[in-house]
Coordinates of C-alpha atoms in Angstrom, one line a residue:
Chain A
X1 CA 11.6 19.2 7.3
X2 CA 15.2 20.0 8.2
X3 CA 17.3 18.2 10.4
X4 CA 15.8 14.4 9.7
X5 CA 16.9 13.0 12.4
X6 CA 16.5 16.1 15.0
X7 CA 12.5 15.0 16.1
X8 CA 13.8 12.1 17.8
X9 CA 16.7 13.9 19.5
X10 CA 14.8 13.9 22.7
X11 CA 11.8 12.5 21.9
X12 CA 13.5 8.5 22.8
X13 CA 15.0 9.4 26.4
X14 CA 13.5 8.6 29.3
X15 CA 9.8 7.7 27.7
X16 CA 8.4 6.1 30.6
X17 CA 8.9 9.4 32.5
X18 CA 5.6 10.3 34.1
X19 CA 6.4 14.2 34.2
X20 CA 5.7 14.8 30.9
X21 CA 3.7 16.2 27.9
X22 CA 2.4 14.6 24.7
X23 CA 0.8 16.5 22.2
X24 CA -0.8 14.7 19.3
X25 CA -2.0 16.0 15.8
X26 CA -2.8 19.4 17.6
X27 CA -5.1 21.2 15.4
X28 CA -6.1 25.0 16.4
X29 CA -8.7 27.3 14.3
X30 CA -10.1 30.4 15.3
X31 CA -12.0 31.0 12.6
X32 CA -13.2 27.5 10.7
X33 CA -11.5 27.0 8.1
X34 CA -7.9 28.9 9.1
X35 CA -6.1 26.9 10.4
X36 CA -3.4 28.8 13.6
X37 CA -1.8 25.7 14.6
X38 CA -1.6 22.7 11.7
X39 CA -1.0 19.2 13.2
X40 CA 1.2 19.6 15.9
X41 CA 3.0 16.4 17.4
X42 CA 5.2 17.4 20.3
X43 CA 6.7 15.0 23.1
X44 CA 8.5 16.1 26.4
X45 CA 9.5 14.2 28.6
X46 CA 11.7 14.4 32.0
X47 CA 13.8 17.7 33.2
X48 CA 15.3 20.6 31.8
X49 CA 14.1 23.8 29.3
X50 CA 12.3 23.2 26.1
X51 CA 12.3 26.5 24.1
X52 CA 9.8 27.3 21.2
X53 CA 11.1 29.9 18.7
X54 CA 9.4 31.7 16.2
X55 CA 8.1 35.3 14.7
X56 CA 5.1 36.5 16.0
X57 CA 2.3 35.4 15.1
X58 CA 3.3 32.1 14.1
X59 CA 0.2 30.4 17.0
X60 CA 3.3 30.1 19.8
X61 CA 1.6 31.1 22.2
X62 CA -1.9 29.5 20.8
X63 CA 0.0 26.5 21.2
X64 CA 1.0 27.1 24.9
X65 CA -2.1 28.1 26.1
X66 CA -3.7 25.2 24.4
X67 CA -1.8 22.7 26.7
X68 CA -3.4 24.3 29.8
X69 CA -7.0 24.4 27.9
X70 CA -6.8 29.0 28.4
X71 CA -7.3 28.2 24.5
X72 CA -9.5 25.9 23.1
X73 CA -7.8 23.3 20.7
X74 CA -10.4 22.4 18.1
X75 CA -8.7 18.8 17.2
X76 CA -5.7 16.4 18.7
X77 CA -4.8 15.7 21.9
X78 CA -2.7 16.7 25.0
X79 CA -1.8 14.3 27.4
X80 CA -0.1 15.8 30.7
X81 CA 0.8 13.4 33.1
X82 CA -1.0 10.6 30.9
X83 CA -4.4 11.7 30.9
X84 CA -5.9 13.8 27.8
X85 CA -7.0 17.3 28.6
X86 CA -9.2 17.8 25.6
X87 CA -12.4 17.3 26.5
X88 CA -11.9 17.8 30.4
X89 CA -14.4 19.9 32.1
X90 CA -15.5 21.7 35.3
X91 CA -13.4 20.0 38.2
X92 CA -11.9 17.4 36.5
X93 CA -10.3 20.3 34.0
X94 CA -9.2 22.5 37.3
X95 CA -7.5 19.7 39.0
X96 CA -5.4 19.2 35.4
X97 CA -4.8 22.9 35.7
X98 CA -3.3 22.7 39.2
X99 CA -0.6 20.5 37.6
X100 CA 0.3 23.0 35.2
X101 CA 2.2 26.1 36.3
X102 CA 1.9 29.0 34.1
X103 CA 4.4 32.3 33.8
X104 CA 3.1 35.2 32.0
X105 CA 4.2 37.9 29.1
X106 CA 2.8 40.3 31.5
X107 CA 3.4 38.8 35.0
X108 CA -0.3 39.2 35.3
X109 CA -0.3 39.5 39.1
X110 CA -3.0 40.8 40.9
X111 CA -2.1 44.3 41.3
X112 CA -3.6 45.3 44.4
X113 CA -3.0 42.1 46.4
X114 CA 0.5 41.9 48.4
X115 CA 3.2 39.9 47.3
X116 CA 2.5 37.2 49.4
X117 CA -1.2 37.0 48.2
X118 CA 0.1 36.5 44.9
X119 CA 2.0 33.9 46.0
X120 CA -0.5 32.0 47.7
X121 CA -3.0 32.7 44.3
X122 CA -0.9 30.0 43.5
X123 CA -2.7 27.4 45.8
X124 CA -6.1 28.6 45.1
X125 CA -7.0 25.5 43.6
X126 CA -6.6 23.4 46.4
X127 CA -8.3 26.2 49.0
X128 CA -12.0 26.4 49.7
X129 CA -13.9 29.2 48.8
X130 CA -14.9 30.1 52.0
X131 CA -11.2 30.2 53.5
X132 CA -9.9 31.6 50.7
X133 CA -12.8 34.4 51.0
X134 CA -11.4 34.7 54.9
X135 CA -7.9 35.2 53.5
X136 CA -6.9 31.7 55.0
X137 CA -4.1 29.5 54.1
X138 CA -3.0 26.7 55.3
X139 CA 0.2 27.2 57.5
X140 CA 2.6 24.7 55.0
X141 CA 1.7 27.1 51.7
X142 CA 2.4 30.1 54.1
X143 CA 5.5 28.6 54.9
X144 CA 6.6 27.6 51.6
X145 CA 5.4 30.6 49.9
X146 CA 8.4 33.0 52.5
X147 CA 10.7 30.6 51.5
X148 CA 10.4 30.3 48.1
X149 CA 9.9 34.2 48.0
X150 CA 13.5 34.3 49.7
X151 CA 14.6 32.7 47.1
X152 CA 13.4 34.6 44.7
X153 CA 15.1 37.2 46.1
X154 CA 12.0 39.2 47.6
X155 CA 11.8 38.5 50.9
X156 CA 11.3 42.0 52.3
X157 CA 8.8 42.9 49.8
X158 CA 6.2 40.6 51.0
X159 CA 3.7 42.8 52.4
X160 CA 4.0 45.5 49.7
X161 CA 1.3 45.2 46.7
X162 CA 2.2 44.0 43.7
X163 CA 2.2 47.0 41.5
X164 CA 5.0 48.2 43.8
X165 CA 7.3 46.4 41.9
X166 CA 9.6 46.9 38.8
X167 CA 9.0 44.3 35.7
X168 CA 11.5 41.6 37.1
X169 CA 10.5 41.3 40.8
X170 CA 7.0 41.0 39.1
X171 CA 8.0 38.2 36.9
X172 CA 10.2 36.7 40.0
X173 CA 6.6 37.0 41.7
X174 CA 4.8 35.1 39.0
X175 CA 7.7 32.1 38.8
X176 CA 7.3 31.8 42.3
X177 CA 3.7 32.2 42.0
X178 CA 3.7 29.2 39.3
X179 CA 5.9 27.1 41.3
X180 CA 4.2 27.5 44.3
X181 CA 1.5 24.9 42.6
X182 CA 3.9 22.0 43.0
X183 CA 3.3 22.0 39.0
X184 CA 4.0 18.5 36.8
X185 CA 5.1 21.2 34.1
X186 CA 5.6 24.8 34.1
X187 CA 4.9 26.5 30.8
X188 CA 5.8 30.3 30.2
X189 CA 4.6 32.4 27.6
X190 CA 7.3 34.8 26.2
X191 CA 8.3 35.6 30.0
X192 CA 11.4 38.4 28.7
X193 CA 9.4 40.0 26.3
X194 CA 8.4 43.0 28.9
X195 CA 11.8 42.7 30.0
X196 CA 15.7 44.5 29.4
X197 CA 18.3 42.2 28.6
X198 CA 19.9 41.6 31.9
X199 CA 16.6 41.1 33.7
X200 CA 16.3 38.8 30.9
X201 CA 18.9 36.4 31.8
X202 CA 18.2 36.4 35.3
X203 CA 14.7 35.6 35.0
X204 CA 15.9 32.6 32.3
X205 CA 18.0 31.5 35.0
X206 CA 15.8 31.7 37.3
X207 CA 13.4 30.0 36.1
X208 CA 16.1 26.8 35.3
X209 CA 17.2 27.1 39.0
X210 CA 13.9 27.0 40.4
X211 CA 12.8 23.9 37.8
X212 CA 15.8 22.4 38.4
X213 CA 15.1 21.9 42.7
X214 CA 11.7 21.1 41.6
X215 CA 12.4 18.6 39.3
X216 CA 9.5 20.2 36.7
X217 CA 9.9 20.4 33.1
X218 CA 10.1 23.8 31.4
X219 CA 8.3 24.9 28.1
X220 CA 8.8 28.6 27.5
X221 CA 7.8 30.3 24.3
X222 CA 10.7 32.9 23.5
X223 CA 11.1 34.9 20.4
X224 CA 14.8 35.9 20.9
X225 CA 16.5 33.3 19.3
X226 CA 19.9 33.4 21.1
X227 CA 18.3 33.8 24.4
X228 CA 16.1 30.4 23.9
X229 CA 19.2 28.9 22.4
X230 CA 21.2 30.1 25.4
X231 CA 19.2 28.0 28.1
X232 CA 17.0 25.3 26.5
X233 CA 18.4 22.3 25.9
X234 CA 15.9 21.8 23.0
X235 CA 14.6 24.4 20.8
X236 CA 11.3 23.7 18.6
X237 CA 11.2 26.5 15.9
X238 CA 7.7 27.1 14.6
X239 CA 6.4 28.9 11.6
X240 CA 3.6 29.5 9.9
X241 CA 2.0 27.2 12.5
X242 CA 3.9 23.9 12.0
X243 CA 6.9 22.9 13.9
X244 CA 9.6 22.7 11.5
X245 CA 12.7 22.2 13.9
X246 CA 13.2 20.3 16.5
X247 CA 16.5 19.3 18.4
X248 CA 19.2 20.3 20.5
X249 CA 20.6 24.2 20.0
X250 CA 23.4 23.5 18.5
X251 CA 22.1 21.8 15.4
X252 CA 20.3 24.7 14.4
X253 CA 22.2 26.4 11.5
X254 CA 21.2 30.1 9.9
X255 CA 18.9 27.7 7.3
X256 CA 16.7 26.9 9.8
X257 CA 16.5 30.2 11.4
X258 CA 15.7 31.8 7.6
X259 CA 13.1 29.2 7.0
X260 CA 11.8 29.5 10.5
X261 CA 11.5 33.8 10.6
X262 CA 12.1 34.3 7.1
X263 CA 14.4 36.2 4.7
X264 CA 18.3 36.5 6.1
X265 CA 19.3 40.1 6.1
X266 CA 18.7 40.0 10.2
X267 CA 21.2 37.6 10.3
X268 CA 23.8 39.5 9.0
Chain B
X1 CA 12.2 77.8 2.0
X2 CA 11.1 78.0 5.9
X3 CA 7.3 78.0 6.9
X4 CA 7.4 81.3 8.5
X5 CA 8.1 82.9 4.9
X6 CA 5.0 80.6 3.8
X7 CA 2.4 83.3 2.5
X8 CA -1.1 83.3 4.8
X9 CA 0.9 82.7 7.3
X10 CA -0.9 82.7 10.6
X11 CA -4.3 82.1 8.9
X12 CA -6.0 79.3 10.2
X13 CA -7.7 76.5 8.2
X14 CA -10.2 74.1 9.2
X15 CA -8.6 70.2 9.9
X16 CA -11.2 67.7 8.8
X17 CA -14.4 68.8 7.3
X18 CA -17.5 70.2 8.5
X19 CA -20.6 67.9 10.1
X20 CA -23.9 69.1 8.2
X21 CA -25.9 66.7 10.2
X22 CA -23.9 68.3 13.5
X23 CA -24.9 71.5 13.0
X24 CA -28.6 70.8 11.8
X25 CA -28.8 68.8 15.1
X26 CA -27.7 72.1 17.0
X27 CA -29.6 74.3 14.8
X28 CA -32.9 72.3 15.7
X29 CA -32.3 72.2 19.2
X30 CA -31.8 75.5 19.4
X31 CA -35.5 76.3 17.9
X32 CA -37.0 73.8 20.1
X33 CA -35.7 75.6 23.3
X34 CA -37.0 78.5 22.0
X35 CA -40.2 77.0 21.2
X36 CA -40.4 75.3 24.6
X37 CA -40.1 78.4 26.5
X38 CA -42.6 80.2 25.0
X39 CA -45.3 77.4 25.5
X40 CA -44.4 77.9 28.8
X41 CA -45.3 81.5 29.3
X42 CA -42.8 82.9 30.9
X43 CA -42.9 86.3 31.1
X44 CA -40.8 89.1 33.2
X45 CA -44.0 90.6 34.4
X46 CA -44.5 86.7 36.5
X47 CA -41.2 86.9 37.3
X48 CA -40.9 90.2 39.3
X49 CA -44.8 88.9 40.9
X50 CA -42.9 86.0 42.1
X51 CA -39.7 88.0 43.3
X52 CA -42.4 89.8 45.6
X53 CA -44.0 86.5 47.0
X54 CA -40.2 85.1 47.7
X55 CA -39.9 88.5 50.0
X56 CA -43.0 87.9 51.9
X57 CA -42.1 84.1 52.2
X58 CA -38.7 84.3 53.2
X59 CA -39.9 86.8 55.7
X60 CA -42.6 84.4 57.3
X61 CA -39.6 81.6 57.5
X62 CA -37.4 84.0 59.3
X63 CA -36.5 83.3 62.7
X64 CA -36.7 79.5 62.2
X65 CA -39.3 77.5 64.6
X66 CA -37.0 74.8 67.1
X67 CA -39.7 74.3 69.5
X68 CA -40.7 71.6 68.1
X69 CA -37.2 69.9 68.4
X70 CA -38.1 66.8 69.5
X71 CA -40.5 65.9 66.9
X72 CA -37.9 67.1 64.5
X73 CA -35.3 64.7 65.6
X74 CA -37.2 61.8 66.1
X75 CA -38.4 62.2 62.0
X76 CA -34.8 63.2 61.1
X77 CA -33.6 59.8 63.3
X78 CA -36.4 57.9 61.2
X79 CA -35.0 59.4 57.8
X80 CA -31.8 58.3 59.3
X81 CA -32.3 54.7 60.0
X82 CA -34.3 54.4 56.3
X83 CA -31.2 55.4 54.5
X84 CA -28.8 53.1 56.5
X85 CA -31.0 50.1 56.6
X86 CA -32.0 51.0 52.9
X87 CA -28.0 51.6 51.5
X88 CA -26.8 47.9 53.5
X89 CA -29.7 45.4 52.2
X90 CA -28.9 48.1 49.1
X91 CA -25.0 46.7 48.8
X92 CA -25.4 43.4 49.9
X93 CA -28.0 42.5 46.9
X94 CA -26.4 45.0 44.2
X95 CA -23.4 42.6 45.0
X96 CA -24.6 39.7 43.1
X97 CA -26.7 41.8 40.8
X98 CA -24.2 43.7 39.4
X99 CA -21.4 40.4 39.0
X100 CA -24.3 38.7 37.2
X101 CA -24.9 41.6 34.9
X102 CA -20.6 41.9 34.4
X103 CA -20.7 41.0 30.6
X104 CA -17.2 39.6 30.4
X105 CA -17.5 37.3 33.2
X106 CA -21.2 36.0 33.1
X107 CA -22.9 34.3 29.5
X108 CA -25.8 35.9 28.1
X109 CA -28.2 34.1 29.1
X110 CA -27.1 35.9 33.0
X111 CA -26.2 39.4 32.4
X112 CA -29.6 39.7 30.2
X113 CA -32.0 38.7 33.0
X114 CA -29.6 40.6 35.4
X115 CA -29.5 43.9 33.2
X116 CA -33.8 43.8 32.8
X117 CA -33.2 43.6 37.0
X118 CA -30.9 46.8 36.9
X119 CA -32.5 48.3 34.3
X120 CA -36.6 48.5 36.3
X121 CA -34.7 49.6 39.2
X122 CA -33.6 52.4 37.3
X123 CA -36.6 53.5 35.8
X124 CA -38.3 54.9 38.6
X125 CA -37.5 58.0 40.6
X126 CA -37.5 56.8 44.4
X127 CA -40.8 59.3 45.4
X128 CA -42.3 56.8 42.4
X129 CA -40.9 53.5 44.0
X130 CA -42.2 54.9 47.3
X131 CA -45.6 55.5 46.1
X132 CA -46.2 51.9 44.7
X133 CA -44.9 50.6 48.2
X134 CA -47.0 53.1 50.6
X135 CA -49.9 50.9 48.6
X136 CA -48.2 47.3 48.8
X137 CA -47.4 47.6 52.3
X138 CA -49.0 50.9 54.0
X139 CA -47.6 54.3 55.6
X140 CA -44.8 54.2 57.3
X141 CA -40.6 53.5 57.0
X142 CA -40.9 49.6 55.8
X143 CA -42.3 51.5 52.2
X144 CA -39.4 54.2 52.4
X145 CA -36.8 51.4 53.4
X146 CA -37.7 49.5 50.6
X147 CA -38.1 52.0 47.7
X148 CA -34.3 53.0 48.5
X149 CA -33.3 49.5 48.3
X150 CA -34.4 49.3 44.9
X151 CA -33.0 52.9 44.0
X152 CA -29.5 51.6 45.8
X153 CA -29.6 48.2 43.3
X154 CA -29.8 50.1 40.3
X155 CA -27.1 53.0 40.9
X156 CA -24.8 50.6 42.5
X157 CA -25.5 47.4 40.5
X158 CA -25.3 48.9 37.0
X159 CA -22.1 51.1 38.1
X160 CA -20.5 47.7 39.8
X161 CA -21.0 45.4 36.6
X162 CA -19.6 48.2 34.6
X163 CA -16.6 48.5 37.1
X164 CA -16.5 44.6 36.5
X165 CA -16.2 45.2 32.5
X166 CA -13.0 47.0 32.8
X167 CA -11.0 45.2 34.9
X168 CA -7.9 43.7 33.7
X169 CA -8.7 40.2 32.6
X170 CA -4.8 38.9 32.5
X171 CA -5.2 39.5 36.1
X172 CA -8.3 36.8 36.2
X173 CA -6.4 34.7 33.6
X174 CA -3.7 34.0 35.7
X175 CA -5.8 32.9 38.7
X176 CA -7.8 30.9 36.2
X177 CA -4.8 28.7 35.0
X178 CA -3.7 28.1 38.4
X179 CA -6.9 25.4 38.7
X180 CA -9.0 27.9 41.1
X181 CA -12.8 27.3 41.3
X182 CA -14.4 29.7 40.2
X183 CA -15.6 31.4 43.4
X184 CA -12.0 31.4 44.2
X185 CA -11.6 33.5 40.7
X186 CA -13.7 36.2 41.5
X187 CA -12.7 36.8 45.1
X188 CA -8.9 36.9 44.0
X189 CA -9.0 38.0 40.5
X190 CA -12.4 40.4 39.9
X191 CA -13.0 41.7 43.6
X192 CA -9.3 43.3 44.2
X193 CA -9.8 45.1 40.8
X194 CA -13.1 46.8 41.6
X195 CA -13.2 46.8 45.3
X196 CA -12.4 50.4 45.8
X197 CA -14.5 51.6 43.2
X198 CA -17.1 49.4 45.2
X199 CA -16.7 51.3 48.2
X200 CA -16.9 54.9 46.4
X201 CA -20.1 53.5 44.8
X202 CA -21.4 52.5 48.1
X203 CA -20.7 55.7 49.9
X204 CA -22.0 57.8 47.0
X205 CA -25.3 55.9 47.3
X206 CA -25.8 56.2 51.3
X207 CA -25.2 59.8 51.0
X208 CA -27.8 59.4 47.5
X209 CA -30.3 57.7 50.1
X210 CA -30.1 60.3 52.9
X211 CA -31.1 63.2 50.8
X212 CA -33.8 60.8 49.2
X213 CA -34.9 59.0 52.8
X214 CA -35.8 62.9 53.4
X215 CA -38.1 63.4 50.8
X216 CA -39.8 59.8 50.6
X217 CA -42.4 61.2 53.4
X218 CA -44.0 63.1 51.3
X219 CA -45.5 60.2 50.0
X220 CA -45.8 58.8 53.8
X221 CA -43.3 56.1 53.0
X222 CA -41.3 57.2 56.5
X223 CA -38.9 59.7 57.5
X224 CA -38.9 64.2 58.2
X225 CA -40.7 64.5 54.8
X226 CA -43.8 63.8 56.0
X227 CA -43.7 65.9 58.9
X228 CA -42.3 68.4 56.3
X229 CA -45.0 68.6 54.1
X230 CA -47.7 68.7 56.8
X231 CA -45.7 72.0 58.0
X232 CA -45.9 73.0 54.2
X233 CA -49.5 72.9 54.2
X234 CA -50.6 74.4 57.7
X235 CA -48.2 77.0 56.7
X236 CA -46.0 76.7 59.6
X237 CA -43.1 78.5 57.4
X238 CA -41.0 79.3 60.9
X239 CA -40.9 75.4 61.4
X240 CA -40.6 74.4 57.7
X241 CA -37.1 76.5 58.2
X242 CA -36.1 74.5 61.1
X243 CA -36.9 71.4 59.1
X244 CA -34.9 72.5 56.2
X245 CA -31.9 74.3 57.9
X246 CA -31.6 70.3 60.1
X247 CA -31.7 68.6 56.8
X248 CA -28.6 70.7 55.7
X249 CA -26.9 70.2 58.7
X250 CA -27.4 66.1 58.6
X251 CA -26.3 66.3 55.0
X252 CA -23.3 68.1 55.7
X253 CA -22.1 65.6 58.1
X254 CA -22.8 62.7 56.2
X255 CA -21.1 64.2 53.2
X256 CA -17.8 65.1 56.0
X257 CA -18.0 61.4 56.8
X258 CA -18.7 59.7 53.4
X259 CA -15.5 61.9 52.4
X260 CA -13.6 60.6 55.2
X261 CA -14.4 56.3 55.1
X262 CA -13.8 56.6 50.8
X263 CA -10.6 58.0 51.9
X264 CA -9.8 55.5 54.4
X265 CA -10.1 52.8 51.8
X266 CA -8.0 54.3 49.0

């Protein structure tokens, strides 16, 4: 482990927050026996951008998508909020997942639904089928969803479908679309990958502005180190499946970053 | 040295190598057609026979018999309502059907019983179908109406749960993590995915049903075929014409507006 004293960086303020995620012992195998994710222990507590770093293929985003249960964990815990989501099923595991705001690789918008729609997907788990079959809404989510679409910057595109769009007004869709959940946490899953540099930035800041008026926690899987170390005010670098950094950007030196992707001549 | 000076240049060579079991497969079907046909004994001398009956039949159909007009339009109005009713109960129980039978949305133990569903749907021509219902439930459109309905389940149920299998599931994902029941899934995460391919289905399979509501009559399950037949066999070729040239026309129009509503939804 490098940095001793780096776990607890941010692990001892504001404990008793109520936003916030716990992960215990996290174990994740897809196939018994091989191990993806090895005992994970990750806190998070209160405001502001948590960044994961890490090559591919190193169970990031197996790890992400473990906290809102689209991945199975096959040991440990995840507390969101204070209550365990291992285990949860049917409705009590859908109203955890309405907590949870999710931003995608791939935007994953529904293509053929309007902006707006997408938007409103957002609320899906609080509308009954029937009105949500009847394309209703109820007038506050309408509401909110124009204004936070304004600003997002996409206020004229409302009515045009989704895969009108270039790759950042998608993603500014799919922040929006998360945040329009009222989340407890928003998670994102290597949200500039599909993305140039510039668009880059401006969805990273984005997504701090938006988290920032909403008061939600950010964990975003990124694998461009400078970027994640650019925003977050914690970065957890992962490899081989374990954490094996965690504390403020600054701390990290180019030893980490070797042991964490692996030989140095990138670095040069 | 540059590849035009390369000697045998311009010959071409074969790129992978050659499929013994392909071209034994070709060879044999080619003996069996051959085989086939002459079990069938065809012969040119039958052929230029048959040339001479066309002549005299095609003769005997010429001018085309209307007087009978109103008969004729009250059948082709019965044919009508057989394929309309028949296509709508058609769609609205391929609907579940064919999410049931959608493999990467249902467990096994669904899209099995759903595909055995599907699958006896499909393994009857229609005229089949018809005959088994003339028996259940008499003579008459009820038996046509409801051997389409099974015809429209299969084409449009197998071809929707297909449709279903290759949708984007990153779309479904998203709605998924958002907490949505999952009724709330499929109407905002599956059904925008597949619903115009839905409709093309659907429009495919009315205009599928008119040209079949036309021939279950001959079975008496409803509809001109009846009719049609009984002109066959009293040797009424004038009105047989009629019948036949009115059947074109009503297939022509539906084909004009099947075009017209897939476009509309596009």
């Amino acid at each position: 482990m490098h940095g001793p004293n780096a776990m607890t960086t941010n692990a001892t303020e504001s404990g008793q927050n109520a936003r916030s995620l716990v992960i215990r012992h996290l174990d994740k195998e897809y196939v018994r026996g091989i191990p993806v994710l090895k005992d994970i222990n990750l806190e998070i507590n209160g405001r502001g951008m948590t960044a994961i770093i890490g090559p591919s293929g190193t169970g990031k985003s197996t790890l992400i998508r473990c906290i809102n249960r689209l991945v199975e964990p096959t040991r440990g815990e995840i507390l969101v909020d204070g209550q365990n989501l291992v285990g949860l099923h049917g409705k009590a595991l859908r109203e955890a997942r309405r907590r949870i705001g999710m931003v995608f690789q791939e935007f994953n918008l529904v293509e053929r639904l309007t902006v707006i729609e997408n938007l409103l997907c957002g609320r899906l788990g609080y509308v009954h089928p029937f009105a949500a079959w009847m394309r209703r809404f109820p007038e506050e989510d309408v509401a909110r969803a124009y204004e936070l679409l304004d600003i997002v910057g996409l206020k004229e595109f409302a009515m045009q479908r989704a895969d009108e769009l270039s790759g950042g007004q998608r993603q500014r869709v799919g922040i929006a679309r998360a945040v329009m959940q009222k989340p407890r946490i928003l998670l994102a899953d290597e949200p500039t990958s599909s993305l140039d540099p510039k668009t880059s930035v401006e969805i990273m800041e984005l997504m701090i502005q938006l988290a920032g008026q909403h008061d939600i926690p950010v964990v975003v899987n990124i694998h461009d180190v400078n970027l994640g170390r650019r925003f977050a005010q914690r970065v957890v670098g992962m490899s081989g499946g374990s954490i094996i950094f965690d504390g403020p950007p600054d701390d990290i030196t180019d030893e980490h970053l070797m042991q964490i992707y692996g030989g140095k001549k990138w670095l040069q | 040295m540059t590849p035009d000076a390369a000697p045998n240049r311009g010959r071409l060579v074969a790129i992978g190598r050659p499929s013994w079991t392909g071209r034994a497969l070709w060879a044999g079907l080619a003996l069996y057609v051959v085989y086939a046909a002459s079990l069938l004994d065809i012969t040119w001398q039958r052929f230029f026979a048959g040339l001479g009956h066309g002549t005299v039949f095609i003769g005997r159909m010429l001018p085309p018999d209307f007087t009978r007009w109103e008969l004729l339009v009250s059948d082709l109005a019965e044919s009508l309502e057989i394929a309309i009713v028949a296509t709508f109960f058609g769609i609205v129980l391929s609907l579940p059907v064919g999410l049931l039978a959608a493999r990467n949305l249902m467990p096994l133990w669904v899209t099995w019983p759903a595909r055995l569903i599907i699958a006896v749907c499909r393994s009857f021509h229609p005229v089949i179908v018809a005959i088994l219902f003339v028996k259940a439930v008499g003579f008459g459109a009820l038996a046509g109406i409801l051997a389409l309905i099974i015809a429209s389940i299969g084409f449009i149920g197998k071809l929707f749960a297909e449709a279903i299998e290759e949708i984007s599931l990153k779309q479904v994902e998203a709605i998924r993590a958002s907490g949505a029941p999952f009724a709330n899934i499929i109407t905002y995460g599956v059904l925008p995915q597949v619903l115009t391919r839905f409709i093309g289905f659907c429009t495919y399979q009315l205009d599928s049903n008119l040209r079949n509501s036309t021939m279950v009559g001959l079975v008496g399950a409803g509809g001109i075929g009846g009719t049609l037949f009984a002109a066959f066999q009293r040797f009424d070729y004038d009105f047989v014409c009629a019948i036949l040239l009115a059947i074109i026309a009503v297939i022509m129009i539906a084909e004009v507006i099947t075009t017209r509503l897939r476009a509309s939804f596009q």
